[in-house]
PDB file of C-alpha atoms in Angstrom:
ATOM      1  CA  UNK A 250      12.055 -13.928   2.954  1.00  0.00           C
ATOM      2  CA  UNK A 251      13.843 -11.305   5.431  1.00  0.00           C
ATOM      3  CA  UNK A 252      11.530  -8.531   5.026  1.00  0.00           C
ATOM      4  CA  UNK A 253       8.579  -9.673   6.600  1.00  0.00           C
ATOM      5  CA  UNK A 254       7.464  -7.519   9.402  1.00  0.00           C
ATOM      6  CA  UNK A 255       6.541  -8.893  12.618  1.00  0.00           C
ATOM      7  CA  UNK A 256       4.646  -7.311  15.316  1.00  0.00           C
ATOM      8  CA  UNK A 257       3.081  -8.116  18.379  1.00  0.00           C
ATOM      9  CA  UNK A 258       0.202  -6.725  20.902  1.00  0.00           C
ATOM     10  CA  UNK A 259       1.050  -5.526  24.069  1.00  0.00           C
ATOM     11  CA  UNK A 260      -1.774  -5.585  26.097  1.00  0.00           C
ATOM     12  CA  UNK A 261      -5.846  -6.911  25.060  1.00  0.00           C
ATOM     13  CA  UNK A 262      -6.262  -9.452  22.133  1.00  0.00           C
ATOM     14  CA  UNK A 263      -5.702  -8.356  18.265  1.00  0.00           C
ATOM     15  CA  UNK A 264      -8.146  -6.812  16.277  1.00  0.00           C
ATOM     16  CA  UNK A 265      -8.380  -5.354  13.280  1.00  0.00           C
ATOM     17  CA  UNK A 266      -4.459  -3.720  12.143  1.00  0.00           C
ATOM     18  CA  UNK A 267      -4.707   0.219  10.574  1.00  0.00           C
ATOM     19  CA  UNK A 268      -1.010   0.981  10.457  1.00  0.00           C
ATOM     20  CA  UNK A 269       2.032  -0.355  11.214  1.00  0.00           C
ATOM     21  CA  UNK A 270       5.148   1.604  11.964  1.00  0.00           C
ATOM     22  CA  UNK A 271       8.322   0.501  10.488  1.00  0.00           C
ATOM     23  CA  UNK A 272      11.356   1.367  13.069  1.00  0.00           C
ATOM     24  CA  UNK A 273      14.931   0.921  12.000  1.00  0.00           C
ATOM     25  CA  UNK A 274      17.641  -0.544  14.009  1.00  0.00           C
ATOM     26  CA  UNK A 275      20.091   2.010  12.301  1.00  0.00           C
ATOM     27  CA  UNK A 276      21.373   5.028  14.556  1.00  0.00           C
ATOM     28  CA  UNK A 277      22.278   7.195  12.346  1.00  0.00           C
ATOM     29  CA  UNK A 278      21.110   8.139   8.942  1.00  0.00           C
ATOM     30  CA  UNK A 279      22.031   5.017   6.354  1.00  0.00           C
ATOM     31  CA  UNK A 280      25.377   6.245   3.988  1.00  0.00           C
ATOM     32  CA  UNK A 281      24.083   3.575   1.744  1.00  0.00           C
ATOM     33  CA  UNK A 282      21.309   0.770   1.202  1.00  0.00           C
ATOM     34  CA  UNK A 283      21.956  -2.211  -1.333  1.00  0.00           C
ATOM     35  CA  UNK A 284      18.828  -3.022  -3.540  1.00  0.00           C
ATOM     36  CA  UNK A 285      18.501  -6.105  -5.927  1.00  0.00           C
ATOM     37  CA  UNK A 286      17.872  -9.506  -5.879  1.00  0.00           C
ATOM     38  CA  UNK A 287      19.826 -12.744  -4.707  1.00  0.00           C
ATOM     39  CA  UNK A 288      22.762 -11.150  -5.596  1.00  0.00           C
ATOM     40  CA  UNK A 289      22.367  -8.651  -3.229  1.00  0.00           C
ATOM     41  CA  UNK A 290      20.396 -10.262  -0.588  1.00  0.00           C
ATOM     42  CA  UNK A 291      23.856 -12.737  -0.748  1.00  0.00           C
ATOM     43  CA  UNK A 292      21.495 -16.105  -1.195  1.00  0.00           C
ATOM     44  CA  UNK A 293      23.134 -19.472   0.009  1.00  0.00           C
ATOM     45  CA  UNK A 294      26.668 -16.890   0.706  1.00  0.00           C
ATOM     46  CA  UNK A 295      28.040 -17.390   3.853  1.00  0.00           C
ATOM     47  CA  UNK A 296      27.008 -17.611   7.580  1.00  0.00           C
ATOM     48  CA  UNK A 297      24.241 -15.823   9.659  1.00  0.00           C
ATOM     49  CA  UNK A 298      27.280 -14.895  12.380  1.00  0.00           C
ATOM     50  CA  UNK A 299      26.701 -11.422  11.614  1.00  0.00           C
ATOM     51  CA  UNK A 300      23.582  -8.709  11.177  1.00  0.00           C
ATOM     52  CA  UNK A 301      21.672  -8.442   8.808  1.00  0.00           C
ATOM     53  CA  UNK A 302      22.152 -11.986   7.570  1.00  0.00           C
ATOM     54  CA  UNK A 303      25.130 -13.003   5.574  1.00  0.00           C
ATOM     55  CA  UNK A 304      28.653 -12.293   6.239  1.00  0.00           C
ATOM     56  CA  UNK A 305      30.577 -12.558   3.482  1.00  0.00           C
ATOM     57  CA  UNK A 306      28.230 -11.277   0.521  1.00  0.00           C
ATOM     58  CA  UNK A 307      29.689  -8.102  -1.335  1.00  0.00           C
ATOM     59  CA  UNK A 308      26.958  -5.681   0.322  1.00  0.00           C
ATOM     60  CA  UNK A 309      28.289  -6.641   3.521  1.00  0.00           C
ATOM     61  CA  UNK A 310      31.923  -6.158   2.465  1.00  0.00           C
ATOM     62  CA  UNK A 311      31.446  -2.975   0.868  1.00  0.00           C
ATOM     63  CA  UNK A 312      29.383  -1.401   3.694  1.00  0.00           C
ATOM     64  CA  UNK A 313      31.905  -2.572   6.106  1.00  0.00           C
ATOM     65  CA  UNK A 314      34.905  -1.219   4.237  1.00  0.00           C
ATOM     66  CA  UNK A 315      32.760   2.201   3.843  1.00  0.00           C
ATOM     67  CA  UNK A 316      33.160   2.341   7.694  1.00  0.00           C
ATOM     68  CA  UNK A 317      29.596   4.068   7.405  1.00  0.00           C
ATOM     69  CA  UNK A 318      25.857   3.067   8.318  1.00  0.00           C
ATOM     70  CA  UNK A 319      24.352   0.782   5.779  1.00  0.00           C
ATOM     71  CA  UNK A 320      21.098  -1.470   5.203  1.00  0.00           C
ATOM     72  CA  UNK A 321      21.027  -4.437   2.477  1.00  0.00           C
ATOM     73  CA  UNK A 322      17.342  -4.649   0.803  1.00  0.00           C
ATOM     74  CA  UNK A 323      18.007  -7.633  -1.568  1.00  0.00           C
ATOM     75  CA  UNK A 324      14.893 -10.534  -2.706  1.00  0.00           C
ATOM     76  CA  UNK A 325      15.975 -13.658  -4.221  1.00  0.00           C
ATOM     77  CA  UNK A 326      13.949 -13.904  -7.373  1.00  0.00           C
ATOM     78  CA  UNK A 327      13.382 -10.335  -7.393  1.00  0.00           C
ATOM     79  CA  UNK A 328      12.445  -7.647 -10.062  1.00  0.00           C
ATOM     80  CA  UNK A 329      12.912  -3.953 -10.955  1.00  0.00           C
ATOM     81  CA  UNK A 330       8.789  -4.278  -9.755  1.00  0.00           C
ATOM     82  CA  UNK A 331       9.473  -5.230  -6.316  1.00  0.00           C
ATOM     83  CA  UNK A 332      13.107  -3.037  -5.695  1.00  0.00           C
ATOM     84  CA  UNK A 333      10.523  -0.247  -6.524  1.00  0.00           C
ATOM     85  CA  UNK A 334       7.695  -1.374  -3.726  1.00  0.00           C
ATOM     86  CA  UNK A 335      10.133  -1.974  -1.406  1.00  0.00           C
ATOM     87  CA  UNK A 336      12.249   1.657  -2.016  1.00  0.00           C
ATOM     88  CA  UNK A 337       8.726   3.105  -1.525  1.00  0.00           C
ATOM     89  CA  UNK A 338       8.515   2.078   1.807  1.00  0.00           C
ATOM     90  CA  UNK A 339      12.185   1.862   2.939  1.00  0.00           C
ATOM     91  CA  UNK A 340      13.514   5.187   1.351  1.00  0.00           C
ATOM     92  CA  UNK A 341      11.347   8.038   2.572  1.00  0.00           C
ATOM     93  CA  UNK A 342      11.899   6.361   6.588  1.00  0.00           C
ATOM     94  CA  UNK A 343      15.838   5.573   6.394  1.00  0.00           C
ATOM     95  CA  UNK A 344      16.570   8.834   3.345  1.00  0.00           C
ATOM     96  CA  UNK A 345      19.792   6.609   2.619  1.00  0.00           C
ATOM     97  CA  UNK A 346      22.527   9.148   0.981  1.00  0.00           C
ATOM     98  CA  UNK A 347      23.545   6.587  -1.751  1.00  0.00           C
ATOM     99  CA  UNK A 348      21.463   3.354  -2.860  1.00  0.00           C
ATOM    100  CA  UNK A 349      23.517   0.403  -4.725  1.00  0.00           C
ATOM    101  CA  UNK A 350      21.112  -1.012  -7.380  1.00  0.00           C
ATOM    102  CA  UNK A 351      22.617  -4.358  -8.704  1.00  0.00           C
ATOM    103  CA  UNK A 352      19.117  -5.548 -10.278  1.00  0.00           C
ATOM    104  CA  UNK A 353      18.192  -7.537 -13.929  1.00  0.00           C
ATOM    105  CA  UNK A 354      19.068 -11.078 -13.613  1.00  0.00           C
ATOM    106  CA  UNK A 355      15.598 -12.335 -13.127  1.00  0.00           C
ATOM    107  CA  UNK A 356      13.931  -9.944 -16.132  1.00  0.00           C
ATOM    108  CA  UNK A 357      11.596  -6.777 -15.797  1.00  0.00           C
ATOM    109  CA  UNK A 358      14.337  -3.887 -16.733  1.00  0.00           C
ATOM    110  CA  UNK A 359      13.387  -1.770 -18.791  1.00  0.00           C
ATOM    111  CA  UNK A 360      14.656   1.742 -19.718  1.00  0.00           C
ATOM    112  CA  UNK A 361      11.077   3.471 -18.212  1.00  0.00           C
ATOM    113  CA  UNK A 362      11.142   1.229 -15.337  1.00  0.00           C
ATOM    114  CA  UNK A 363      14.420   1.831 -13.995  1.00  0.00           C
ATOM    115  CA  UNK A 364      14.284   5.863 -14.331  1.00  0.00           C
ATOM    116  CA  UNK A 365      10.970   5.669 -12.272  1.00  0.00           C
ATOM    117  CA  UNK A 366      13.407   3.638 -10.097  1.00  0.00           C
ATOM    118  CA  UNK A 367      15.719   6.698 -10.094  1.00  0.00           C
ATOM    119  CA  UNK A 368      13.252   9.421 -10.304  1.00  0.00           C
ATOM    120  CA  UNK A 369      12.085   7.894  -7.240  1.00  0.00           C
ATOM    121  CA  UNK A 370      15.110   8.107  -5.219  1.00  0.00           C
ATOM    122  CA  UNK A 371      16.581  11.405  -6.456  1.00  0.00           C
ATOM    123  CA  UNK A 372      12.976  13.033  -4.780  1.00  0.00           C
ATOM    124  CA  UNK A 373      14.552  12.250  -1.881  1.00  0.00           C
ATOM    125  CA  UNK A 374      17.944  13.189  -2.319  1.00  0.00           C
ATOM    126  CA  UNK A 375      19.251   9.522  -2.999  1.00  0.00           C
ATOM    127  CA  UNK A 376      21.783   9.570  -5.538  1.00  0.00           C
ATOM    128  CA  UNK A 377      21.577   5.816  -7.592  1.00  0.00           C
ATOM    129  CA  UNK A 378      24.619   3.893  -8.253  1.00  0.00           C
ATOM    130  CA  UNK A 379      23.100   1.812 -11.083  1.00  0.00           C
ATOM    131  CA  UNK A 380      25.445  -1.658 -11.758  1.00  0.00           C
ATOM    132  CA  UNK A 381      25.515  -4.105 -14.801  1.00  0.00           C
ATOM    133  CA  UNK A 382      24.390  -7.183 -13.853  1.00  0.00           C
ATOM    134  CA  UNK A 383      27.089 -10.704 -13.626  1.00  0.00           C
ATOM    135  CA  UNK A 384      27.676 -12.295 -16.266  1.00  0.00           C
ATOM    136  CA  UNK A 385      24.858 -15.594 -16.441  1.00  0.00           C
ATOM    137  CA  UNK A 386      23.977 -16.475 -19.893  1.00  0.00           C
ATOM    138  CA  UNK A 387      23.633 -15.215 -23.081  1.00  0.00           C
ATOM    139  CA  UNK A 388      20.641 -13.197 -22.337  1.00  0.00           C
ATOM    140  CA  UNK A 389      23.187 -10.977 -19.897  1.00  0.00           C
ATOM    141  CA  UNK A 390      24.227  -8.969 -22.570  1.00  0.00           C
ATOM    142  CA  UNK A 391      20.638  -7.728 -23.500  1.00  0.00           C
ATOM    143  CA  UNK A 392      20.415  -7.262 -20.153  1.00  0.00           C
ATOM    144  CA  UNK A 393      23.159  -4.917 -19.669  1.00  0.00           C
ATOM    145  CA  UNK A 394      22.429  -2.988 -22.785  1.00  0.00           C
ATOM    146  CA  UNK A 395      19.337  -1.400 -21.069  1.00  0.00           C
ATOM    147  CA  UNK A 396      21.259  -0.571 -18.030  1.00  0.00           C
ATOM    148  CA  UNK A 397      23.912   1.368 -19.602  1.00  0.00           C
ATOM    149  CA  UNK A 398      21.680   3.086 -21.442  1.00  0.00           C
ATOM    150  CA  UNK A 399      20.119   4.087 -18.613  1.00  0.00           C
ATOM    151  CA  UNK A 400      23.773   5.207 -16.494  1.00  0.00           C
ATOM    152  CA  UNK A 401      24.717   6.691 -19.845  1.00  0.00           C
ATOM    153  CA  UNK A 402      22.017   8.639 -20.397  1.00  0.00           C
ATOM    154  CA  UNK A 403      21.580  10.097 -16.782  1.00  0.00           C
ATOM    155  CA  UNK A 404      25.267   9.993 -16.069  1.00  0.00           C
ATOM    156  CA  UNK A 405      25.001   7.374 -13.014  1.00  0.00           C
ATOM    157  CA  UNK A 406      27.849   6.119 -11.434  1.00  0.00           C
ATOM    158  CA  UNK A 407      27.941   2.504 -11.909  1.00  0.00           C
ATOM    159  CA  UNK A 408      30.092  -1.019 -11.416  1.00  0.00           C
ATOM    160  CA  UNK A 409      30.758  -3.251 -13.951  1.00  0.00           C
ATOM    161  CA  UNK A 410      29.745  -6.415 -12.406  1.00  0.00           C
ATOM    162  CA  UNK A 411      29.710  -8.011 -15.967  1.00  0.00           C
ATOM    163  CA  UNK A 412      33.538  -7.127 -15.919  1.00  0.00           C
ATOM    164  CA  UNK A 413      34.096  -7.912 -12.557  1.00  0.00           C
ATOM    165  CA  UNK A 414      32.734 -11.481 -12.730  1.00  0.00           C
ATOM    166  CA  UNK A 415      34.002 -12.460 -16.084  1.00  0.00           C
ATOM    167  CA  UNK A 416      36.416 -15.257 -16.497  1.00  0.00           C
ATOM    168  CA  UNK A 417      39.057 -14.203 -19.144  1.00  0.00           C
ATOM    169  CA  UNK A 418      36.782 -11.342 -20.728  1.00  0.00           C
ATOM    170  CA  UNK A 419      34.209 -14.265 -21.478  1.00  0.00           C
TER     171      UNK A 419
END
């Protein structure tokens, strides 16, 4: 919903578009950029009082309390598939330091999949924080497995949102 691009002509009418330029509003180089899907993007959380668009969803508290440029890229209803096409096009213009992967709920993980995801970044010097997904149903668990093979297996750093959002371990 938030990423789509608009542009405008400046003199003459429109004609046929070749290439678009992406700018960023970010000064500096971004310490970190959130990926996922309406977890991240903070769907239905909050107000629009502040940039980028919700004030009170974690990738706004944690970038805040990092004290440090940051960029949320999150897609309600979004996949591993579309983190990927979007990191393609955001990572190699803002070269975050660190990106925040919270991404599974909606399906699509798989092992190959997410170290593409991570092969990706670490090209450009992007070190992945890869995070179990919250706690939803019983197909969570399945879900999670994959990840943490994945942060196991490449040493990640990772959050346990499972753990985090859990009511009495459950």
């Amino acid at each position: 919903q938030f990423d789509k691009y608009k542009f405008g002509v400046s003199s003459g009418s429109i004609g046929a578009i070749y290439q678009i330029s992406i700018i960023s509003i970010l000064k500096d180089r971004p310490f970190m950029g959130f990926y996922g899907d309406s977890i991240t993007e903070g769907n239905s959380v909050g107000s629009t009082s502040k940039t980028p668009y919700y004030r009170d969803r974690f990738a706004n508290l944690i970038g805040e309390k990092l004290g440090k440029p940051y960029f949320v890229s999150g897609r309600s209803g979004g996949g591993i598939a579309g983190v990927l096409e979007r990191m393609k096009t955001e990572i190699p213009t803002l070269r975050p330091n660190y990106v925040f992967v919270t991404i599974g709920t909606n399906g699509g993980n798989t092992e190959a999949n997410l170290n593409q995801m991570i092969d990706y970044c670490e090209g450009f010097g992007t070190k992945v924080i890869l995070n179990l997904i919250p706690l939803f149903d019983g197909s969570t668990a399945g879900k999670n497995t994959i990840i943490q093979n994945v942060v196991t297996a490449r040493s990640l750093m990772s959050v346990k949102t499972n753990v985090a959002t859990s009511v009495n371990g459950d």
